Coordinates of C-alpha atoms and ligand atoms in Angstrom, one line a residue:
M1 CA 71.8 96.0 98.5
I2 CA 75.4 97.2 98.6
R3 CA 76.4 100.5 100.1
F4 CA 79.7 102.2 99.8
F5 CA 81.1 105.4 101.3
N6 CA 81.7 107.7 98.3
T7 CA 84.5 110.2 98.9
L8 CA 82.8 112.5 96.3
S9 CA 79.5 112.9 98.3
G10 CA 81.1 112.2 101.6
S11 CA 78.4 109.8 102.5
L12 CA 77.2 106.2 102.2
E13 CA 75.4 105.5 98.9
E14 CA 73.6 102.6 97.5
F15 CA 75.8 101.0 94.8
R16 CA 74.3 100.8 91.4
P17 CA 76.6 100.0 88.5
L18 CA 76.1 101.6 85.1
R19 CA 75.4 98.2 83.4
E20 CA 73.4 95.6 85.2
G21 CA 75.5 92.8 86.6
E22 CA 78.8 94.4 85.6
V23 CA 81.3 96.6 87.4
R24 CA 84.0 98.6 85.8
L25 CA 86.7 99.2 88.2
Y26 CA 89.9 101.2 88.0
T27 CA 92.6 101.1 90.6
C28 CA 95.7 103.3 90.6
G29 CA 98.6 101.0 90.3
P30 CA 102.1 101.2 91.5
T31 CA 104.7 103.7 90.4
V32 CA 107.4 101.2 89.4
Y33 CA 110.4 103.1 90.7
D34 CA 111.1 100.8 93.7
Y35 CA 109.7 97.8 95.6
P36 CA 106.3 98.7 96.9
H37 CA 106.1 98.9 100.7
I38 CA 103.4 97.1 102.7
G39 CA 101.4 100.4 103.0
N40 CA 101.0 100.3 99.2
Y41 CA 99.8 96.7 99.6
R42 CA 97.2 97.8 102.1
A43 CA 95.6 99.8 99.3
Y44 CA 95.9 96.9 96.8
L45 CA 94.5 94.5 99.4
F46 CA 91.5 96.7 100.1
E47 CA 90.9 96.8 96.3
D48 CA 91.2 93.0 96.2
L49 CA 88.7 92.6 99.0
L50 CA 86.3 94.9 97.2
K51 CA 86.8 93.1 93.9
R52 CA 86.4 89.6 95.4
F53 CA 83.4 90.7 97.2
L54 CA 81.7 92.1 94.1
I55 CA 82.4 88.8 92.3
F56 CA 81.1 86.9 95.4
Y57 CA 77.9 89.0 95.2
G58 CA 77.4 88.0 91.6
Y59 CA 78.9 90.8 89.6
K60 CA 81.2 90.5 86.7
V61 CA 84.1 92.8 87.4
I62 CA 86.2 94.4 84.7
H63 CA 89.4 95.6 86.4
V64 CA 92.1 97.9 85.1
M65 CA 95.2 98.7 87.1
N66 CA 97.7 100.9 85.5
L67 CA 101.5 100.8 85.9
T68 CA 103.0 104.2 86.2
D69 CA 106.3 103.6 84.4
V70 CA 107.1 107.2 83.6
D71 CA 107.0 110.0 86.2
D72 CA 109.3 112.2 88.2
K73 CA 110.4 109.3 90.4
T74 CA 111.0 106.6 87.7
I75 CA 113.0 109.1 85.7
K76 CA 115.1 110.1 88.6
G77 CA 115.8 106.4 89.4
A78 CA 116.8 105.5 85.8
R79 CA 119.1 108.6 85.7
S80 CA 120.9 107.7 88.9
L81 CA 121.9 104.4 87.4
G82 CA 122.5 105.7 83.9
I83 CA 120.1 103.1 82.3
S84 CA 117.0 103.5 80.2
L85 CA 113.6 104.0 81.8
Q86 CA 112.4 100.7 80.5
D87 CA 115.4 98.7 81.9
Y88 CA 114.9 100.5 85.2
T89 CA 111.2 99.9 85.6
A90 CA 111.2 96.3 84.2
K91 CA 112.7 94.9 87.5
Y92 CA 110.0 96.6 89.6
I93 CA 107.2 95.6 87.4
E94 CA 108.3 92.0 87.7
A95 CA 108.6 92.3 91.5
F96 CA 105.1 93.8 91.7
F97 CA 103.6 90.8 89.9
E98 CA 105.6 88.4 92.1
D99 CA 104.4 90.1 95.3
S100 CA 100.8 90.3 94.0
K101 CA 100.8 86.6 93.5
V102 CA 102.1 85.7 97.0
L103 CA 99.6 88.1 98.5
R104 CA 96.9 86.4 96.4
L105 CA 95.7 89.5 94.7
L106 CA 93.3 88.6 91.9
P107 CA 95.0 89.7 88.7
A108 CA 93.5 92.7 86.9
D109 CA 92.1 92.2 83.4
I110 CA 94.6 94.7 82.0
Y111 CA 97.7 96.3 83.4
P112 CA 98.2 99.2 81.0
R113 CA 101.6 100.9 81.1
A114 CA 101.8 104.7 80.8
T115 CA 104.7 104.6 78.3
E116 CA 102.5 102.5 75.9
H117 CA 99.7 105.0 75.9
I118 CA 101.3 108.3 75.1
P119 CA 99.1 108.8 72.0
D120 CA 96.0 108.6 74.1
M121 CA 97.4 111.2 76.5
V122 CA 98.4 113.5 73.7
R123 CA 95.0 113.3 72.2
M124 CA 93.4 114.3 75.5
V125 CA 95.8 117.2 76.1
K126 CA 95.3 118.5 72.6
G127 CA 91.5 118.4 73.2
L128 CA 91.9 120.2 76.4
L129 CA 93.9 122.9 74.6
E130 CA 91.3 123.2 71.9
K131 CA 88.4 123.5 74.4
G132 CA 90.3 126.2 76.3
F133 CA 90.9 124.3 79.6
A134 CA 94.6 124.1 79.0
Y135 CA 97.4 126.5 77.9
Y136 CA 101.0 126.4 76.9
K137 CA 103.7 128.0 79.0
E138 CA 107.4 127.7 77.9
G139 CA 106.8 124.4 76.0
S140 CA 104.8 122.7 78.7
V141 CA 101.0 122.4 78.9
Y142 CA 99.0 123.2 82.0
F143 CA 95.5 122.7 83.1
S144 CA 93.8 125.9 84.2
I145 CA 91.9 125.0 87.3
E146 CA 89.8 128.2 87.3
K147 CA 88.2 127.1 84.0
F148 CA 86.8 124.0 85.7
P149 CA 84.3 125.3 88.4
A150 CA 83.9 121.9 90.0
Y151 CA 87.6 121.8 90.8
G152 CA 88.2 120.9 94.5
R153 CA 84.9 119.0 94.9
L154 CA 86.5 115.6 95.6
A155 CA 89.1 116.9 98.1
K156 CA 86.7 119.6 99.5
I157 CA 88.8 122.6 98.8
N158 CA 87.6 126.0 98.0
L159 CA 88.9 127.2 94.7
K160 CA 88.3 130.9 95.6
E161 CA 91.1 130.7 98.1
L162 CA 93.6 129.5 95.6
K163 CA 95.8 131.6 93.5
A164 CA 94.6 131.0 90.0
G165 CA 97.2 131.1 87.3
A166 CA 100.2 130.0 89.4
R167 CA 101.7 126.7 88.3
V168 CA 103.1 123.5 89.7
D169 CA 105.3 121.2 87.7
S170 CA 105.9 118.4 90.2
D171 CA 103.4 115.5 90.2
E172 CA 102.8 115.6 94.0
Y173 CA 102.0 118.6 96.1
E174 CA 99.8 119.6 99.1
K175 CA 96.3 121.0 99.0
E176 CA 97.6 124.4 100.0
S177 CA 99.5 124.7 96.8
A178 CA 96.7 123.7 94.4
H179 CA 97.7 125.5 91.2
D180 CA 97.4 124.9 87.5
F181 CA 99.1 121.5 87.0
A182 CA 101.2 120.1 84.2
L183 CA 99.5 117.9 81.6
W184 CA 102.5 117.7 79.4
K185 CA 106.0 118.5 80.5
K186 CA 108.5 119.9 78.1
A187 CA 111.6 117.7 77.5
K188 CA 114.5 118.4 79.8
E189 CA 118.1 117.8 79.2
G190 CA 118.9 114.1 80.0
E191 CA 115.3 113.1 80.5
P192 CA 113.3 110.7 78.4
Y193 CA 110.9 112.4 76.0
W194 CA 108.5 111.7 73.2
E195 CA 108.3 113.7 70.0
T196 CA 104.6 114.4 69.6
E197 CA 102.2 117.0 68.2
L198 CA 102.4 118.8 71.6
G199 CA 106.2 119.2 71.1
P200 CA 109.0 117.1 72.7
G201 CA 108.1 116.1 76.2
R202 CA 106.4 113.6 78.5
P203 CA 103.1 113.3 80.2
G204 CA 102.3 114.5 83.7
W205 CA 101.3 111.7 86.1
H206 CA 97.6 112.6 86.4
I207 CA 96.8 112.5 82.7
E208 CA 98.1 108.9 82.6
C209 CA 95.3 107.6 84.6
S210 CA 92.6 109.6 82.9
A211 CA 93.7 108.4 79.5
M212 CA 94.2 104.8 80.4
S213 CA 90.9 104.5 82.4
T214 CA 88.9 105.9 79.5
R215 CA 90.8 103.8 76.9
Y216 CA 89.7 100.5 78.5
L217 CA 86.6 101.3 80.5
G218 CA 85.0 104.2 78.7
P219 CA 84.5 107.9 79.8
T220 CA 82.3 107.0 82.8
I221 CA 83.2 104.2 85.1
D222 CA 81.6 102.7 88.2
I223 CA 84.4 102.6 90.8
H224 CA 87.8 104.2 91.1
C225 CA 90.1 103.5 94.1
G226 CA 93.3 104.4 95.7
G227 CA 94.7 105.4 99.1
I228 CA 93.5 108.7 100.7
D229 CA 96.8 110.3 99.6
N230 CA 95.5 109.9 96.0
I231 CA 92.5 112.1 96.6
F232 CA 94.6 115.2 96.2
P233 CA 96.0 116.2 93.8
H234 CA 95.9 113.0 91.8
H235 CA 92.2 112.1 91.7
E236 CA 91.0 115.7 91.8
N237 CA 93.1 116.3 88.7
E238 CA 91.9 113.2 87.0
I239 CA 88.3 114.4 87.4
A240 CA 89.2 117.8 86.0
Q241 CA 90.9 116.5 82.9
S242 CA 88.4 113.8 82.1
E243 CA 85.3 115.7 82.7
A244 CA 86.6 118.8 81.0
Y245 CA 87.5 116.7 78.0
Y246 CA 84.5 114.4 77.7
G247 CA 81.8 116.6 79.3
Q248 CA 80.4 113.8 81.3
K249 CA 80.9 112.3 84.8
F250 CA 84.2 110.5 85.1
V251 CA 83.5 108.2 88.1
N252 CA 80.4 107.3 90.0
Y253 CA 81.9 106.0 93.2
W254 CA 85.3 107.0 94.6
L255 CA 86.6 104.7 97.3
H256 CA 89.7 105.4 99.2
C257 CA 91.4 103.5 102.0
H258 CA 93.1 105.0 105.0
H259 CA 96.8 104.6 105.5
L260 CA 99.0 102.0 107.1
V261 CA 100.8 104.0 109.7
V262 CA 103.8 103.6 111.9
D263 CA 103.7 105.5 115.2
G264 CA 100.9 107.6 113.8
E265 CA 102.8 108.5 110.6
K266 CA 101.9 107.3 107.1
M267 CA 104.2 104.5 106.0
S268 CA 106.2 105.9 103.1
K269 CA 109.4 105.8 101.3
S270 CA 110.1 109.5 101.9
R271 CA 109.8 109.1 105.7
G272 CA 111.9 105.9 105.7
N273 CA 109.5 104.2 108.1
F274 CA 108.6 101.3 105.7
Y275 CA 108.9 97.6 105.2
T276 CA 108.7 95.9 101.8
L277 CA 107.0 92.5 101.5
R278 CA 110.5 91.1 100.9
D279 CA 111.7 92.6 104.2
L280 CA 108.9 90.7 106.0
L281 CA 109.4 87.5 104.1
E282 CA 113.1 87.5 105.1
R283 CA 112.0 87.8 108.7
G284 CA 109.8 84.7 108.3
T285 CA 106.4 86.3 107.9
D286 CA 103.9 84.2 106.0
P287 CA 102.5 86.5 103.3
V288 CA 99.0 85.2 103.8
D289 CA 99.2 86.3 107.5
L290 CA 100.2 89.7 106.2
R291 CA 97.3 89.6 103.8
F292 CA 95.0 88.8 106.7
F293 CA 96.5 91.5 108.9
L294 CA 96.1 94.1 106.1
L295 CA 92.5 93.0 105.3
S296 CA 91.0 92.6 108.7
T297 CA 90.8 96.3 109.7
H298 CA 88.1 98.3 107.9
Y299 CA 89.5 100.1 104.9
R300 CA 88.5 103.5 106.1
K301 CA 90.3 103.2 109.4
M302 CA 93.9 104.0 110.0
L303 CA 95.9 100.8 110.5
N304 CA 98.8 100.7 112.8
F305 CA 101.7 98.5 111.8
T306 CA 103.6 96.8 114.6
F307 CA 105.0 93.3 114.9
D308 CA 102.6 92.7 117.8
N309 CA 99.6 93.6 115.6
L310 CA 100.9 91.3 112.9
E311 CA 101.4 88.5 115.4
Q312 CA 97.8 88.9 116.6
A313 CA 96.5 88.6 113.0
R314 CA 98.7 85.5 112.6
A315 CA 97.3 83.9 115.7
S316 CA 93.7 84.7 114.7
R317 CA 94.2 83.2 111.2
Q318 CA 95.8 80.2 112.9
R319 CA 92.6 79.6 114.8
I320 CA 90.8 79.3 111.4
L321 CA 93.5 77.0 110.0
D322 CA 93.4 74.7 113.1
F323 CA 89.7 74.5 112.8
V324 CA 89.9 73.5 109.1
Y325 CA 92.6 70.9 110.0
E326 CA 90.5 69.4 112.6
L327 CA 87.5 69.0 110.3
E328 CA 89.7 67.6 107.5
H329 CA 91.5 65.0 109.7
R330 CA 88.9 63.7 112.2
T331 CA 86.7 60.8 111.3
F332 CA 83.0 61.4 111.7
A333 CA 79.9 59.2 112.0
A334 CA 77.6 59.2 109.0
G335 CA 74.6 61.6 109.0
S336 CA 73.8 65.3 109.4
D337 CA 72.2 67.7 111.7
P338 CA 69.8 70.4 110.3
D339 CA 71.1 72.8 112.9
V340 CA 74.5 72.9 111.2
R341 CA 72.9 73.7 107.9
R342 CA 71.0 76.6 109.6
L343 CA 74.2 77.9 111.2
A344 CA 76.1 77.7 107.9
D345 CA 73.3 79.6 106.0
R346 CA 73.2 82.2 108.7
T347 CA 77.0 82.7 108.6
L348 CA 77.0 83.1 104.9
A349 CA 74.1 85.6 105.0
E350 CA 75.7 87.6 107.8
F351 CA 79.1 87.7 106.1
K352 CA 77.5 88.9 102.8
D353 CA 75.4 91.5 104.5
S354 CA 78.3 92.8 106.5
L355 CA 80.5 93.2 103.5
A356 CA 77.7 94.8 101.6
D357 CA 77.7 97.4 104.2
D358 CA 80.7 99.4 103.0
L359 CA 82.9 96.3 103.3
N360 CA 82.4 95.9 107.0
I361 CA 85.1 93.3 107.4
S362 CA 85.0 93.3 111.2
A363 CA 81.4 92.2 111.3
G364 CA 82.1 89.7 108.5
L365 CA 84.9 88.1 110.5
A366 CA 82.8 88.2 113.6
A367 CA 80.2 86.0 111.8
L368 CA 83.0 83.6 110.8
F369 CA 84.5 83.3 114.3
E370 CA 81.0 82.9 115.8
F371 CA 80.4 80.0 113.4
I372 CA 83.8 78.4 114.4
R373 CA 82.9 78.8 118.0
E374 CA 79.5 77.1 117.5
I375 CA 80.9 74.2 115.5
N376 CA 83.8 73.8 117.9
S377 CA 81.5 73.4 120.8
R378 CA 79.6 70.7 118.9
L379 CA 82.9 69.1 118.0
A380 CA 83.7 69.0 121.6
R381 CA 80.5 67.1 122.3
D382 CA 81.0 64.8 119.3
Q383 CA 77.9 66.1 117.7
I384 CA 79.3 66.7 114.2
K385 CA 78.5 64.2 111.5
Q386 CA 80.2 63.5 108.2
E387 CA 77.8 65.6 106.1
D388 CA 78.0 68.4 108.6
A389 CA 81.8 68.4 108.4
I390 CA 81.6 68.6 104.6
L391 CA 79.1 71.5 104.8
V392 CA 81.2 73.4 107.3
L393 CA 84.3 73.1 105.1
Q394 CA 82.3 74.1 102.1
T395 CA 81.0 77.2 103.9
L396 CA 84.5 78.2 104.9
S397 CA 85.6 77.7 101.3
D398 CA 82.8 79.9 100.1
L399 CA 83.9 82.7 102.5
D400 CA 87.4 82.1 101.3
R401 CA 86.5 83.3 97.8
V402 CA 86.5 86.7 99.5
L403 CA 89.1 86.3 102.1
A404 CA 91.6 84.0 100.4
I405 CA 93.4 83.1 103.6
L406 CA 93.0 79.3 103.6
P407 CA 95.7 76.9 102.4
E408 CA 95.4 76.2 98.7
I409 CA 95.8 72.7 97.3
K410 CA 98.4 72.8 94.5
E411 CA 97.6 70.9 91.3
E412 CA 100.9 69.0 91.6
D413 CA 99.8 67.6 95.0
L414 CA 96.8 65.7 93.5
P415 CA 97.1 62.2 92.2
A416 CA 96.9 61.6 88.5
E417 CA 93.6 59.8 88.5
I418 CA 92.0 62.7 90.3
L419 CA 93.4 65.2 87.9
E420 CA 92.0 63.2 85.1
K421 CA 88.6 63.2 86.6
I422 CA 88.8 67.0 87.1
E423 CA 89.7 67.4 83.5
L424 CA 86.9 65.1 82.4
R425 CA 84.5 67.2 84.4
Q426 CA 85.8 70.5 82.9
K427 CA 85.2 68.9 79.4
A428 CA 81.7 67.9 80.4
R429 CA 81.0 71.4 81.6
K430 CA 82.3 73.0 78.4
E431 CA 80.1 70.7 76.4
K432 CA 77.2 71.6 78.7
N433 CA 76.8 68.1 79.8
F434 CA 76.0 69.1 83.4
A435 CA 74.6 65.8 84.4
L436 CA 77.9 64.2 83.8
A437 CA 79.8 67.1 85.4
D438 CA 77.7 66.8 88.5
A439 CA 78.2 63.0 88.6
I440 CA 82.0 63.5 88.5
R441 CA 81.8 66.1 91.2
E442 CA 79.9 63.7 93.4
E443 CA 82.4 60.9 92.6
L444 CA 85.2 63.2 93.6
R445 CA 83.4 64.2 96.8
Q446 CA 83.3 60.5 97.7
L447 CA 87.0 60.5 97.2
G448 CA 87.4 63.3 99.6
L449 CA 87.7 66.3 97.3
I450 CA 85.3 69.2 97.2
L451 CA 85.3 71.1 93.9
E452 CA 84.1 74.7 93.6
D453 CA 83.8 76.6 90.3
T454 CA 84.9 80.2 90.6
K455 CA 85.5 82.9 88.0
E456 CA 89.2 82.2 88.4
G457 CA 88.8 78.5 87.7
V458 CA 88.2 75.4 89.8
R459 CA 89.2 75.4 93.5
W460 CA 89.6 72.2 95.5
K461 CA 89.3 71.4 99.1
K462 CA 90.4 68.1 100.6
I463 CA 88.3 66.2 103.2
K464 CA 88.9 63.0 104.9
Ligands
AMP501 P1 102.2 105.0 94.7 O1 103.0 103.9 94.1 O2 102.9 105.9 95.5 O3 101.4 105.7 93.6 O4 101.1 104.3 95.6 C1 100.4 103.2 95.2 C2 99.1 103.1 96.1 O5 99.5 102.9 97.5 C3 98.2 104.3 96.1 O6 96.9 103.9 96.0 C4 98.5 105.0 97.4 O7 97.4 105.8 97.8 C5 98.7 103.8 98.3 N1 99.5 104.1 99.5 C6 100.7 104.7 99.6 N2 101.2 104.7 100.9 C7 100.2 104.1 101.6 C8 100.0 103.8 103.0 N3 101.0 104.1 103.9 N4 98.9 103.2 103.4 C9 97.9 102.8 102.5 N5 98.0 103.1 101.2 C10 99.1 103.7 100.7
ZN502 ZN1 96.1 107.0 89.2

């Protein structure tokens, strides 16, 4: 059983997806007005851990991550350079994909862009006007929060204390100023706008996610994620718009990660206390060490960024890498020890159970390090045999489907005859000739290559 802490109920709940074996996941993506900072990547890495774990557990995950390419910030950026919104955001979209790759984030199935879904948003806003949840004021359309009695439930704010009828135009604001918010903003001099049935204008930020989530995942989804700063107003407003429009529950499980902080303050562009991934790469940081650092603290705990903390994570990952290196490069006597099999099974089970408990990564990593300790002490006594070494490497590679912190073998590093065999095996699998596929796998294993089939394709691990 998997349990997650659901922000909506404020408690741990058993996770049951709407469709058996399948999870529909929406994660709020970057606002592409600048290079993301590593605080943003904490959110994306938590989502990556969640997604990889769900796949590891056996679910098929359908993942949508939006790109906010029109909002107050992108418009301001494009204006300051005197270029089009599209030219302005293109650079940051590309940078985001590059960063995601080096941080080993599994790609989403779809990355919808807000500017390509304006008709979906217009349809929703029109519907909200017709149903009486929204109203026009001076060419803009606002959502009337008093018409939606459940407003404030996610962020736990009391609607009675709010001044109904007052309006906010900006996309981001504090809980204290929860007012009617803009769904559609009237065109302003010098700003990009769309000519639509609602009149010339552009969408508010919140309606973007409601429309794009529904477009690809349907009106009710399993999991929606973001950082805790997204809870209010963004996600509160998404719920209001979607549920008012569709008359059904928008999201079953809301998962939010805590912030990456610097000296106790949220890392953010506006505070100026941030590093981008590029800043760290220039200082010589290995992006996979950063990945490990951002992953290894439980997602609902605040994570303090210091170079010392990053160094600790690096050293701790290095222990895993050294261990792998040792197993790959030492020569072992033939044979196996049933105790190693038992340890490997226990480690996998503990890792899985820990992550199933609201992604308890600390307990998961503790199981991994305990395994390393046990095997190391056997290595010191020369008690590890050839089959054991292979099993240990295979176990680490299994766990690495979730962690993604081990070195990856690049295709170009493999000799041509091995690549040929891999291809032959792929062909055999496609033709459902599993006997042949297994025989090739065994042949490759004899040659020192472990193959593993994952949803993302085949992964390899070299052994001596
Ligand atoms: P934005 O591009 O500002 O919409 O943010 C993208 C994602 O990063 C959202 O899910 C935010 O909640 C998240 N985020 C922003 N700052 C931080 C931070 N310091 N720590 C963790 N997550 C953050
Ligand atoms: Zn969003």
